[in-house]
Coordinates of C-alpha atoms and ligand atoms in Angstrom, one line a residue:
X1 CA 26.4 -112.9 123.0
X2 CA 27.1 -110.3 120.5
X3 CA 25.2 -107.0 121.1
X4 CA 27.0 -104.7 118.6
X5 CA 24.6 -103.7 115.8
X6 CA 25.3 -105.0 112.5
X7 CA 22.8 -102.6 110.6
X8 CA 25.6 -100.3 109.4
X9 CA 26.5 -103.4 107.0
X10 CA 23.5 -102.6 105.2
X11 CA 24.8 -99.4 103.8
X12 CA 26.5 -100.9 100.9
X13 CA 23.3 -102.8 99.9
X14 CA 21.2 -99.2 100.0
X15 CA 24.0 -97.1 97.7
X16 CA 22.7 -99.0 94.3
X17 CA 19.1 -97.8 95.5
X18 CA 20.1 -94.1 96.5
X19 CA 18.5 -92.5 93.4
X20 CA 15.1 -94.4 94.6
X21 CA 15.7 -93.5 98.1
X22 CA 16.3 -89.9 97.4
X23 CA 13.2 -89.8 95.5
X24 CA 11.0 -91.4 97.9
X25 CA 12.6 -88.9 100.8
X26 CA 11.7 -85.8 98.5
X27 CA 8.3 -87.2 98.7
X28 CA 8.6 -87.6 102.4
X29 CA 9.5 -84.1 103.1
X30 CA 6.9 -82.7 100.7
X31 CA 4.2 -84.9 102.7
X32 CA 5.7 -83.5 106.0
X33 CA 5.3 -79.9 105.0
X34 CA 1.6 -80.6 104.8
X35 CA 1.2 -81.6 108.6
X36 CA 1.4 -77.7 109.9
X37 CA -1.0 -77.0 107.3
X38 CA -3.5 -79.5 108.3
X39 CA -3.2 -78.3 112.2
X40 CA -3.6 -74.6 111.0
X41 CA -6.6 -75.6 108.8
X42 CA -8.2 -77.2 112.0
X43 CA -8.0 -74.2 114.0
X44 CA -9.2 -72.1 111.1
X45 CA -12.1 -74.4 110.6
X46 CA -13.2 -74.3 114.4
X47 CA -12.8 -70.8 113.8
X48 CA -15.2 -70.1 110.9
X49 CA -17.8 -72.7 112.4
X50 CA -17.5 -71.0 115.8
X51 CA -18.4 -67.6 113.9
X52 CA -21.1 -69.3 111.6
X53 CA -19.0 -68.1 108.4
X54 CA -20.2 -70.4 105.8
X55 CA -18.4 -68.6 103.1
X56 CA -15.3 -68.5 105.1
X57 CA -16.1 -72.6 105.7
X58 CA -16.4 -73.0 102.1
X59 CA -13.1 -71.4 101.2
X60 CA -11.2 -73.4 103.6
X61 CA -13.2 -76.6 102.5
X62 CA -12.1 -75.9 98.9
X63 CA -8.4 -75.3 99.9
X64 CA -8.3 -78.3 102.3
X65 CA -9.6 -80.4 99.0
X66 CA -6.5 -79.4 97.2
X67 CA -4.4 -79.8 100.0
X68 CA -5.4 -83.5 100.5
X69 CA -5.0 -84.1 97.1
X70 CA -1.6 -83.1 96.6
X71 CA -0.8 -84.6 99.8
X72 CA -2.1 -88.1 98.6
X73 CA -0.2 -87.8 95.4
X74 CA 3.2 -87.4 97.4
X75 CA 2.3 -90.2 99.8
X76 CA 1.9 -92.4 97.0
X77 CA 5.1 -91.6 95.7
X78 CA 6.8 -92.1 99.1
X79 CA 5.1 -95.4 99.8
X80 CA 5.7 -97.1 96.1
X81 CA 9.2 -95.7 95.7
X82 CA 10.2 -97.1 99.0
X83 CA 8.6 -100.3 98.7
X84 CA 10.5 -100.6 95.4
X85 CA 13.7 -99.8 96.9
X86 CA 13.6 -102.3 100.1
X87 CA 12.2 -105.2 98.1
X88 CA 15.1 -104.8 95.6
X89 CA 17.9 -104.4 98.7
X90 CA 16.1 -107.5 100.2
X91 CA 16.4 -109.6 96.8
X92 CA 20.2 -108.4 96.4
X93 CA 20.9 -109.5 100.0
X94 CA 19.4 -112.8 99.2
X95 CA 21.1 -113.4 96.0
X96 CA 24.4 -112.6 98.0
X97 CA 23.6 -114.9 101.0
X98 CA 22.7 -117.7 98.5
X99 CA 25.6 -117.2 96.2
X100 CA 28.2 -116.9 99.5
X101 CA 26.4 -120.3 100.9
X102 CA 27.2 -121.9 97.5
X103 CA 30.7 -121.1 97.8
X104 CA 31.2 -122.6 101.3
X105 CA 32.9 -126.3 101.5
X106 CA 31.3 -129.5 102.6
X107 CA 32.7 -129.1 106.2
X108 CA 30.7 -125.9 106.8
X109 CA 27.5 -127.8 105.7
X110 CA 28.4 -130.9 108.0
X111 CA 28.3 -128.5 110.7
X112 CA 25.0 -126.6 109.9
X113 CA 21.2 -127.5 110.0
X114 CA 19.5 -126.9 106.8
X115 CA 16.4 -125.9 108.5
X116 CA 18.3 -122.9 110.0
X117 CA 20.2 -122.2 107.0
X118 CA 16.7 -121.9 105.0
X119 CA 15.6 -119.9 107.8
X120 CA 18.1 -117.3 107.4
X121 CA 17.5 -117.0 103.8
X122 CA 13.9 -116.6 104.1
X123 CA 12.7 -115.0 107.4
X124 CA 15.9 -113.2 108.2
X125 CA 16.1 -111.6 105.1
X126 CA 12.5 -110.7 105.0
X127 CA 12.4 -108.8 108.1
X128 CA 15.9 -107.0 107.0
X129 CA 13.9 -105.7 104.0
X130 CA 10.7 -105.0 106.2
X131 CA 13.3 -102.8 108.4
X132 CA 14.6 -100.8 105.7
X133 CA 11.2 -100.3 104.4
X134 CA 10.0 -99.2 107.7
X135 CA 12.9 -97.3 108.3
X136 CA 12.8 -95.0 105.2
X137 CA 9.2 -95.0 104.7
X138 CA 7.8 -94.7 108.5
X139 CA 10.5 -94.1 110.8
X140 CA 12.0 -91.0 108.8
X141 CA 8.5 -89.6 107.8
X142 CA 7.7 -89.9 111.4
X143 CA 10.9 -87.9 112.9
X144 CA 10.0 -85.3 110.3
X145 CA 6.3 -84.9 111.0
X146 CA 7.7 -84.7 114.9
X147 CA 10.2 -82.2 114.0
X148 CA 7.9 -79.9 111.9
X149 CA 4.8 -80.3 113.9
X150 CA 6.8 -79.4 117.2
X151 CA 8.3 -76.5 115.5
X152 CA 4.9 -75.1 114.8
X153 CA 3.6 -75.7 118.1
X154 CA 6.8 -73.8 119.8
X155 CA 6.0 -71.4 117.1
X156 CA 2.3 -71.3 118.3
X157 CA 3.0 -70.9 122.0
X158 CA 6.5 -72.2 123.3
X159 CA 5.8 -72.1 127.2
X160 CA 2.9 -74.6 126.3
X161 CA 5.2 -77.1 124.4
X162 CA 7.9 -76.5 127.0
X163 CA 5.7 -77.9 129.6
X164 CA 4.3 -80.9 127.4
X165 CA 7.7 -81.9 126.4
X166 CA 9.0 -82.2 130.2
X167 CA 7.7 -85.9 130.3
X168 CA 9.3 -86.6 126.9
X169 CA 13.1 -87.5 127.9
X170 CA 11.6 -89.9 130.9
X171 CA 9.6 -91.4 128.1
X172 CA 12.5 -91.7 125.7
X173 CA 14.5 -93.4 128.4
X174 CA 12.0 -95.8 129.2
X175 CA 11.3 -97.1 125.6
X176 CA 15.0 -97.5 125.1
X177 CA 15.3 -99.8 128.3
X178 CA 12.4 -101.9 127.1
X179 CA 14.0 -102.0 123.5
X180 CA 17.0 -103.6 125.0
X181 CA 15.0 -106.2 127.0
X182 CA 13.1 -107.0 124.1
X183 CA 16.2 -107.6 121.7
X184 CA 17.4 -110.2 124.1
X185 CA 14.0 -112.1 124.5
X186 CA 13.5 -111.7 120.4
X187 CA 17.0 -113.1 120.0
X188 CA 16.2 -115.9 122.0
X189 CA 13.0 -116.7 120.9
X190 CA 14.4 -116.6 117.2
X191 CA 16.7 -118.9 118.0
X192 CA 14.3 -121.3 118.8
X193 CA 12.2 -121.0 116.1
X194 CA 15.1 -122.1 114.1
X195 CA 15.9 -125.1 116.2
X196 CA 12.5 -125.9 115.6
X197 CA 12.4 -125.8 111.8
X198 CA 15.8 -127.5 111.8
X199 CA 14.8 -130.2 113.9
X200 CA 11.7 -130.5 111.5
X201 CA 13.8 -130.9 108.5
X202 CA 16.5 -133.5 110.3
X203 CA 13.2 -135.8 111.4
X204 CA 11.3 -135.6 107.9
X205 CA 14.4 -136.3 106.2
X206 CA 15.2 -139.2 108.4
X207 CA 11.7 -140.4 108.5
X208 CA 12.5 -143.8 107.6
X209 CA 14.6 -144.5 110.6
X210 CA 12.0 -142.9 113.0
X211 CA 9.7 -145.5 111.6
X212 CA 12.2 -148.4 111.7
X213 CA 12.8 -147.7 115.2
X214 CA 9.3 -147.0 116.1
X215 CA 10.3 -143.8 117.7
X216 CA 7.3 -141.7 116.8
X217 CA 6.5 -141.3 120.5
X218 CA 10.1 -140.2 121.4
X219 CA 10.0 -137.7 118.2
X220 CA 6.7 -136.5 119.3
X221 CA 7.9 -135.8 122.9
X222 CA 11.1 -134.1 121.5
X223 CA 8.9 -132.0 119.3
X224 CA 6.5 -130.9 122.2
X225 CA 9.6 -129.8 124.4
X226 CA 11.0 -127.8 121.7
X227 CA 7.5 -126.2 120.5
X228 CA 6.9 -125.4 124.5
X229 CA 10.3 -123.9 124.8
X230 CA 9.4 -121.9 121.6
X231 CA 6.0 -120.8 122.9
X232 CA 7.6 -119.6 126.2
X233 CA 10.4 -117.5 124.4
X234 CA 7.6 -116.0 122.4
X235 CA 5.4 -115.3 124.9
X236 CA 8.0 -113.7 126.9
X237 CA 8.7 -111.4 124.0
X238 CA 5.0 -110.7 123.6
X239 CA 5.0 -109.5 127.6
X240 CA 7.7 -107.1 127.3
X241 CA 6.1 -105.5 124.1
X242 CA 2.6 -105.3 126.0
X243 CA 4.3 -103.8 129.2
X244 CA 6.0 -101.2 126.8
X245 CA 2.6 -100.4 125.4
X246 CA 0.8 -100.0 128.9
X247 CA 3.8 -97.7 130.1
X248 CA 4.2 -95.5 126.9
X249 CA 0.1 -95.1 126.8
X250 CA 0.1 -94.2 130.4
X251 CA 2.8 -91.4 129.8
X252 CA 1.1 -90.2 127.1
X253 CA -2.3 -89.5 128.9
X254 CA -0.5 -88.0 131.5
X255 CA 1.3 -85.5 129.2
X256 CA -2.4 -84.8 127.5
X257 CA -3.8 -83.7 131.0
X258 CA -0.8 -81.7 131.5
X259 CA -1.3 -79.9 128.3
X260 CA -5.1 -79.2 128.8
X261 CA -4.1 -77.7 132.3
X262 CA -1.4 -75.3 130.6
X263 CA -3.4 -74.4 127.9
X264 CA -6.4 -73.2 130.0
X265 CA -3.7 -71.1 132.2
X266 CA -2.0 -69.7 128.7
X267 CA -5.6 -69.1 127.6
X268 CA -6.5 -67.2 131.0
X269 CA -3.1 -65.1 130.9
X270 CA -4.5 -64.2 127.4
X271 CA -1.2 -65.7 125.6
X272 CA -3.2 -67.9 123.2
X273 CA -6.8 -67.5 121.5
X274 CA -9.5 -70.5 121.2
X275 CA -8.6 -71.1 117.7
X276 CA -4.9 -71.2 118.3
X277 CA -5.6 -73.7 121.2
X278 CA -7.6 -75.9 119.0
X279 CA -4.9 -75.9 116.4
X280 CA -2.6 -76.4 119.0
X281 CA -4.3 -79.6 120.2
X282 CA -4.6 -80.7 116.4
X283 CA -0.8 -80.5 116.5
X284 CA -0.7 -82.7 119.7
X285 CA -3.0 -85.3 118.1
X286 CA -0.7 -85.1 115.1
X287 CA 2.1 -86.2 117.5
X288 CA 0.6 -89.1 118.8
X289 CA 0.6 -91.1 115.8
X290 CA 4.3 -90.6 115.1
X291 CA 5.4 -91.2 118.6
X292 CA 3.5 -94.4 118.7
X293 CA 4.6 -95.6 115.3
X294 CA 8.3 -94.7 116.1
X295 CA 8.0 -96.6 119.4
X296 CA 7.0 -99.8 117.8
X297 CA 9.5 -99.1 114.9
X298 CA 12.1 -99.1 117.7
X299 CA 11.1 -102.7 118.9
X300 CA 11.0 -104.0 115.4
X301 CA 14.1 -102.5 114.7
X302 CA 15.7 -104.4 117.7
X303 CA 14.4 -107.2 116.6
X304 CA 15.4 -107.1 112.9
X305 CA 18.8 -106.5 114.4
X306 CA 18.7 -110.2 115.3
X307 CA 18.0 -111.2 112.0
X308 CA 20.7 -108.6 110.8
X309 CA 23.6 -110.5 113.0
X310 CA 22.3 -113.5 111.7
X311 CA 22.5 -113.0 108.2
X312 CA 25.9 -110.8 108.5
X313 CA 27.3 -113.8 110.6
X314 CA 26.6 -115.9 107.7
X315 CA 28.3 -113.6 105.2
X316 CA 31.3 -113.5 107.5
X317 CA 32.1 -117.4 107.3
X318 CA 35.3 -117.7 104.9
X319 CA 35.2 -121.1 103.1
X320 CA 38.2 -123.2 104.4
X321 CA 38.6 -124.6 100.8
X322 CA 39.4 -121.7 98.4
X323 CA 40.5 -121.3 95.0
X324 CA 43.7 -119.8 94.3
X325 CA 43.7 -116.4 92.9
X326 CA 45.2 -116.6 89.4
X327 CA 44.1 -120.3 89.4
X328 CA 44.4 -122.0 85.8
X329 CA 42.2 -123.9 83.8
X330 CA 42.8 -127.7 84.3
X331 CA 43.4 -128.8 80.8
X332 CA 41.8 -131.8 79.3
X333 CA 43.8 -134.7 81.5
X334 CA 45.0 -138.0 80.5
X335 CA 43.9 -139.2 84.3
X336 CA 47.1 -139.6 86.1
X337 CA 46.5 -139.2 89.8
X338 CA 49.0 -138.8 92.2
X339 CA 49.2 -138.6 96.1
X340 CA 52.2 -137.4 97.8
X341 CA 52.8 -137.2 101.3
X342 CA 49.2 -136.6 101.9
X343 CA 48.1 -136.0 105.6
X344 CA 44.3 -134.9 106.4
X345 CA 42.1 -134.5 109.8
X346 CA 38.6 -133.4 109.9
X347 CA 39.5 -132.4 113.6
X348 CA 43.0 -131.6 114.1
X349 CA 43.4 -134.3 117.3
X350 CA 42.2 -137.1 114.9
X351 CA 44.2 -137.8 111.8
X352 CA 42.4 -139.6 109.4
X353 CA 44.9 -140.1 106.5
X354 CA 48.7 -140.1 107.1
X355 CA 51.2 -139.7 105.0
X356 CA 49.8 -141.2 102.2
X357 CA 51.4 -141.8 98.9
X358 CA 49.5 -143.2 95.7
X359 CA 50.3 -143.0 91.8
X360 CA 47.5 -144.1 89.5
X361 CA 48.1 -144.5 85.9
X362 CA 45.7 -143.0 83.5
X363 CA 43.0 -145.7 82.9
X364 CA 43.8 -147.7 85.9
X365 CA 40.7 -148.8 87.9
X366 CA 41.6 -149.0 91.7
X367 CA 39.4 -150.5 94.0
X368 CA 39.4 -149.4 97.6
X369 CA 38.8 -152.1 100.4
X370 CA 38.9 -152.0 104.3
X371 CA 37.1 -151.8 107.2
X372 CA 34.6 -148.9 107.8
X373 CA 35.9 -145.7 108.9
X374 CA 39.4 -146.5 107.5
X375 CA 39.4 -143.5 105.3
X376 CA 38.5 -144.5 102.0
X377 CA 35.9 -142.0 101.2
X378 CA 38.0 -139.4 102.7
X379 CA 40.8 -140.3 100.4
X380 CA 38.6 -140.1 97.2
X381 CA 37.0 -136.9 98.5
X382 CA 40.3 -135.1 98.6
X383 CA 40.5 -135.3 94.7
X384 CA 37.9 -132.9 93.9
X385 CA 38.9 -130.7 96.8
X386 CA 36.0 -131.0 98.8
X387 CA 38.4 -131.1 101.6
X388 CA 41.9 -129.8 101.6
X389 CA 44.9 -131.8 103.1
X390 CA 46.7 -130.1 105.8
X391 CA 50.1 -131.3 104.2
X392 CA 51.2 -133.0 100.9
X393 CA 50.1 -132.6 97.4
X394 CA 47.4 -133.9 95.0
X395 CA 48.4 -134.2 91.3
X396 CA 46.6 -134.6 88.2
X397 CA 48.9 -135.3 85.2
X398 CA 51.6 -133.6 87.1
X399 CA 49.5 -130.4 87.7
X400 CA 48.8 -129.6 91.5
X401 CA 45.0 -129.5 92.2
X402 CA 45.4 -126.4 94.4
X403 CA 46.3 -124.5 91.1
X404 CA 43.6 -125.2 89.4
X405 CA 39.9 -123.5 89.0
X406 CA 37.5 -125.7 91.1
X407 CA 35.1 -126.0 87.9
X408 CA 37.7 -127.4 85.4
X409 CA 38.8 -129.6 88.4
X410 CA 35.4 -131.1 89.3
X411 CA 34.1 -131.1 85.5
X412 CA 36.7 -133.7 84.7
X413 CA 35.9 -136.0 87.9
X414 CA 32.8 -137.9 87.6
X415 CA 31.2 -138.9 91.0
X416 CA 28.8 -141.9 91.3
X417 CA 27.6 -141.6 95.1
X418 CA 26.0 -144.7 96.9
X419 CA 22.9 -142.7 97.3
X420 CA 21.7 -140.9 94.6
X421 CA 20.0 -137.7 95.2
X422 CA 17.5 -136.6 92.8
X423 CA 16.4 -132.9 92.8
X424 CA 12.8 -131.6 91.8
X425 CA 12.6 -131.7 88.1
X426 CA 12.2 -133.8 85.2
X427 CA 14.5 -136.9 84.6
X428 CA 16.1 -135.2 81.8
X429 CA 16.9 -132.3 83.7
X430 CA 18.1 -134.8 86.6
X431 CA 20.7 -136.5 84.3
X432 CA 21.7 -133.1 83.0
X433 CA 22.1 -131.7 86.5
X434 CA 24.6 -128.8 86.7
X435 CA 24.4 -128.3 82.9
X436 CA 23.1 -125.1 81.8
X437 CA 22.9 -126.3 78.1
X438 CA 22.1 -129.9 77.0
X439 CA 21.0 -131.5 74.0
X440 CA 18.1 -134.1 74.5
X441 CA 20.0 -136.4 72.2
X442 CA 22.9 -136.8 74.4
X443 CA 21.0 -137.3 77.4
X444 CA 19.0 -139.9 75.7
X445 CA 22.2 -141.6 74.7
X446 CA 23.9 -141.4 78.3
X447 CA 20.5 -143.0 79.6
X448 CA 20.8 -145.9 77.0
X449 CA 24.3 -146.3 78.2
X450 CA 23.5 -146.4 81.6
X451 CA 20.6 -148.7 81.3
X452 CA 18.0 -146.0 82.2
X453 CA 16.5 -145.5 78.8
X454 CA 13.8 -148.4 79.1
X455 CA 12.6 -147.7 82.4
X456 CA 12.3 -144.2 81.5
X457 CA 10.6 -144.5 78.5
X458 CA 7.8 -146.8 80.0
X459 CA 6.5 -143.5 82.1
X460 CA 3.9 -141.9 80.2
X461 CA 6.1 -138.7 80.3
X462 CA 9.3 -140.4 79.5
X463 CA 12.2 -138.5 80.2
X464 CA 9.8 -135.4 81.3
X465 CA 8.7 -137.3 84.2
X466 CA 8.7 -135.3 87.3
X467 CA 11.2 -136.9 90.1
X468 CA 12.2 -135.5 93.4
X469 CA 9.9 -134.1 96.1
X470 CA 6.6 -134.7 94.8
X471 CA 7.6 -136.7 91.7
X472 CA 7.5 -140.3 90.9
X473 CA 9.1 -142.8 93.2
X474 CA 12.4 -144.7 91.6
X475 CA 13.5 -147.8 92.8
X476 CA 17.1 -148.0 94.5
X477 CA 18.5 -149.6 91.2
X478 CA 16.6 -146.8 88.9
X479 CA 18.3 -144.0 90.9
X480 CA 21.6 -145.5 90.6
X481 CA 21.4 -146.0 86.8
X482 CA 20.3 -142.1 86.9
X483 CA 23.3 -141.4 88.8
X484 CA 25.3 -143.5 86.3
X485 CA 23.6 -141.5 83.3
X486 CA 24.8 -138.1 85.0
X487 CA 28.4 -139.5 84.8
X488 CA 28.1 -140.8 81.1
X489 CA 26.9 -137.1 80.3
X490 CA 29.6 -135.5 82.1
X491 CA 32.1 -137.7 80.4
X492 CA 35.0 -137.4 82.9
X493 CA 38.6 -138.8 82.6
X494 CA 38.3 -139.8 86.4
X495 CA 35.7 -141.4 87.9
X496 CA 34.9 -142.0 91.7
X497 CA 32.4 -144.9 92.2
X498 CA 30.9 -145.5 95.9
X499 CA 29.6 -149.1 95.5
X500 CA 26.1 -149.0 97.4
X501 CA 26.2 -151.5 100.1
X502 CA 22.6 -152.5 99.8
X503 CA 22.0 -155.0 97.8
X504 CA 19.7 -154.8 94.8
X505 CA 17.6 -157.6 93.4
X506 CA 19.5 -159.7 90.8
X507 CA 18.2 -158.2 87.8
X508 CA 18.7 -154.6 88.9
X509 CA 21.9 -155.5 90.0
X510 CA 23.1 -156.9 86.8
X511 CA 21.7 -153.8 84.9
X512 CA 23.6 -151.5 87.5
X513 CA 26.9 -153.5 87.1
X514 CA 26.6 -153.8 83.2
X515 CA 26.0 -149.8 83.3
X516 CA 29.1 -149.0 85.4
X517 CA 31.2 -151.2 83.0
X518 CA 30.2 -149.0 80.2
X519 CA 30.3 -145.8 82.3
X520 CA 34.3 -147.2 82.9
X521 CA 35.2 -146.9 79.5
X522 CA 35.7 -143.8 77.7
X523 CA 33.8 -141.5 75.6
X524 CA 30.3 -143.2 75.3
X525 CA 31.9 -146.7 75.1
X526 CA 35.1 -145.9 73.3
X527 CA 38.0 -148.5 74.1
X528 CA 40.1 -146.4 76.3
X529 CA 39.4 -146.8 80.0
X530 CA 38.9 -143.7 82.5
X531 CA 40.8 -143.7 85.9
X532 CA 38.5 -145.1 88.1
X533 CA 38.3 -145.0 92.0
X534 CA 35.9 -147.6 93.5
X535 CA 34.9 -148.1 97.1
X536 CA 34.3 -151.4 96.8
X537 CA 31.9 -153.9 98.3
X538 CA 31.3 -156.4 95.9
X539 CA 33.6 -159.2 94.6
X540 CA 33.0 -159.0 91.2
X541 CA 34.3 -155.3 91.5
X542 CA 37.4 -155.9 93.4
X543 CA 38.3 -159.0 91.1
X544 CA 38.2 -156.9 88.0
X545 CA 40.0 -154.1 89.6
X546 CA 43.6 -153.6 88.0
X547 CA 44.8 -152.9 91.7
X548 CA 43.3 -153.6 95.1
X549 CA 44.4 -151.0 97.8
X550 CA 43.6 -152.0 101.1
X551 CA 43.1 -149.0 103.5
X552 CA 43.6 -149.2 107.4
X553 CA 43.7 -146.3 109.4
X554 CA 44.1 -143.9 107.0
X555 CA 47.0 -146.0 105.6
X556 CA 47.6 -148.1 102.4
X557 CA 48.5 -151.4 104.0
X558 CA 48.5 -153.7 100.8
X559 CA 48.3 -153.1 97.3
X560 CA 48.0 -155.8 94.4
X561 CA 45.7 -157.6 92.2
X562 CA 42.9 -160.0 93.7
X563 CA 45.3 -162.9 92.9
X564 CA 48.4 -161.4 94.2
X565 CA 46.9 -160.4 97.4
X566 CA 45.2 -163.7 97.8
X567 CA 48.4 -165.4 97.3
X568 CA 50.3 -163.2 99.9
X569 CA 47.7 -164.5 102.5
X570 CA 47.8 -161.4 104.5
X571 CA 45.5 -158.6 105.3
X572 CA 43.4 -158.7 101.9
X573 CA 42.8 -162.6 102.3
X574 CA 41.8 -162.1 106.0
X575 CA 39.2 -159.1 104.6
X576 CA 38.3 -161.4 101.7
X577 CA 37.7 -164.3 104.2
X578 CA 35.4 -162.1 106.3
X579 CA 33.6 -160.0 103.6
X580 CA 33.1 -162.3 100.6
X581 CA 33.7 -165.8 100.8
Ligands
ADP601 P1 35.5 -144.8 105.0 O1 34.9 -144.4 103.8 O2 36.4 -145.9 104.8 O3 34.5 -145.6 105.7 P2 35.8 -142.4 106.1 O4 36.5 -141.7 105.2 O5 34.2 -142.0 105.7 O6 36.1 -144.0 106.1 O7 36.2 -142.0 107.5 C1 37.4 -141.7 108.0 C2 37.2 -141.2 109.4 O8 36.9 -139.9 109.5 C3 36.3 -142.0 110.3 O9 36.9 -142.2 111.9 C4 35.2 -141.1 110.2 O10 34.5 -140.9 111.3 C5 35.5 -139.7 110.2 N1 34.9 -138.8 109.3 C6 34.5 -139.1 108.1 N2 33.8 -137.8 107.6 C7 33.8 -137.0 108.4 C8 33.7 -135.8 108.6 N3 32.7 -135.0 107.7 N4 33.7 -135.1 109.8 C9 34.5 -135.3 110.8 N5 34.9 -136.6 110.6 C10 34.7 -137.4 109.5

């Protein structure tokens, strides 16, 4: 496990806030100067009260009121300025991490757990913000307070101060040792918490499966075990923390006893007055808070270090598919697609596509058929560069897709997946997904082409009906038509359709099929065809395709029209017999 601190990596995020931090620190310094004044005032008050000097007391009380008023003002400045800087730093870090995550490619998200990612973006970043805030707002003021008050105490009586400080290095060593222990336990407990939320996200998104397999009991057990591990890890961290307070507290009590003993001795030697000693004790009392705050800050900083590690570890991940520097915008394409000697593997030892060659003419409809796991999805996923082939090239209209920007490439490729994902938002927002500006009339005509207009307008809120989480439930067929409307609105030259394997009722099926056929035509029902890749599961689809490619073990083993391939009586004929007849 990595132990080196990543805190220094926060520095670039502090820089833009340097002006606010400097103002806050100026307030802090002003605030600190008041500590020895307060210690002195306490000694003076004790003196005038001891002498029964009421006039003297009134003067001191008046002066004290001014001192506390000014001190309160600078304290307000220190608190608000620092909170402001820390919150902006956390916000900037959160924006940066989120934008970074959006740049990462699919293969990263397939390996990571969504619960863990959201934990990092929320809890971990909040903790870093708190660390920054506490560092400037508590830790530095406390250290300054310690220095100034100690200085005042040395000025009052250095022998006494020396004696009281004997125990300090021992204390510092012990605090350091406990801090290290605590860091290890806190890392462990944070990992456990994010395991727990990752597990929850997984279970709730797959709740249908849990129900279908009557696996509730099994899931409850799994959850209980995970929650128990979490409890244990947290309890261990709490125990270490509690022990730390006991030991530090005991050492503090011992140093106070020592102080009284030394104080009595110094007064008996005539080196210190009674008022001086009271002022001195007030100084010691003023040391207690900063010592205990810096001690607890130290443990919090150690805990925050784990969060910091997890954030900067995330920021250090490089996407495996990157946009070339100086990438050009892919011009509006005709839709010719060419795969040249393309080989691809998700894991190096398991090749998925091998030396694949394919030329697709503009406007051609290609149906991909073959057994599950043959590589059909992989083949089409290389086109929008969701993954990068290890060898070979893919060209669109003769332009290598590696040379163009992601956005210009992906905007020309429409994808209708098997399962439509709806985000929380209105139906209109879902149809216009990814478009910052859209016209309602375009959304409506897209929905009409996609056979979705009718069911949408039946909702009382029409296009403004809320879908996604906490929204209305749409049937499988309705969701598919929303996905088709999305693609219609995008109006791409190239389409990738992943036909749903699950059967719809015959009416829905007919509506979806009709919508798909309209989508395959160019520009809102024009006569030109788009270039279409369909991962086909239905006979009507393969029959209508211009060309059928039979994919097996990452290779195109047969290609031709339905009739040609049937007449050939080989792989397709066999596949057809198994799947469709
Ligand atoms: P098909 O679409 O023909 O069913 P896929 O392209 O989905 O086939 O899968 C081809 C092979 O690649 C399979 O062996 C599958 O297990 C593997 N595979 C697919 N997606 C991934 C992934 N994201 N990571 C690792 N292996 C994958």
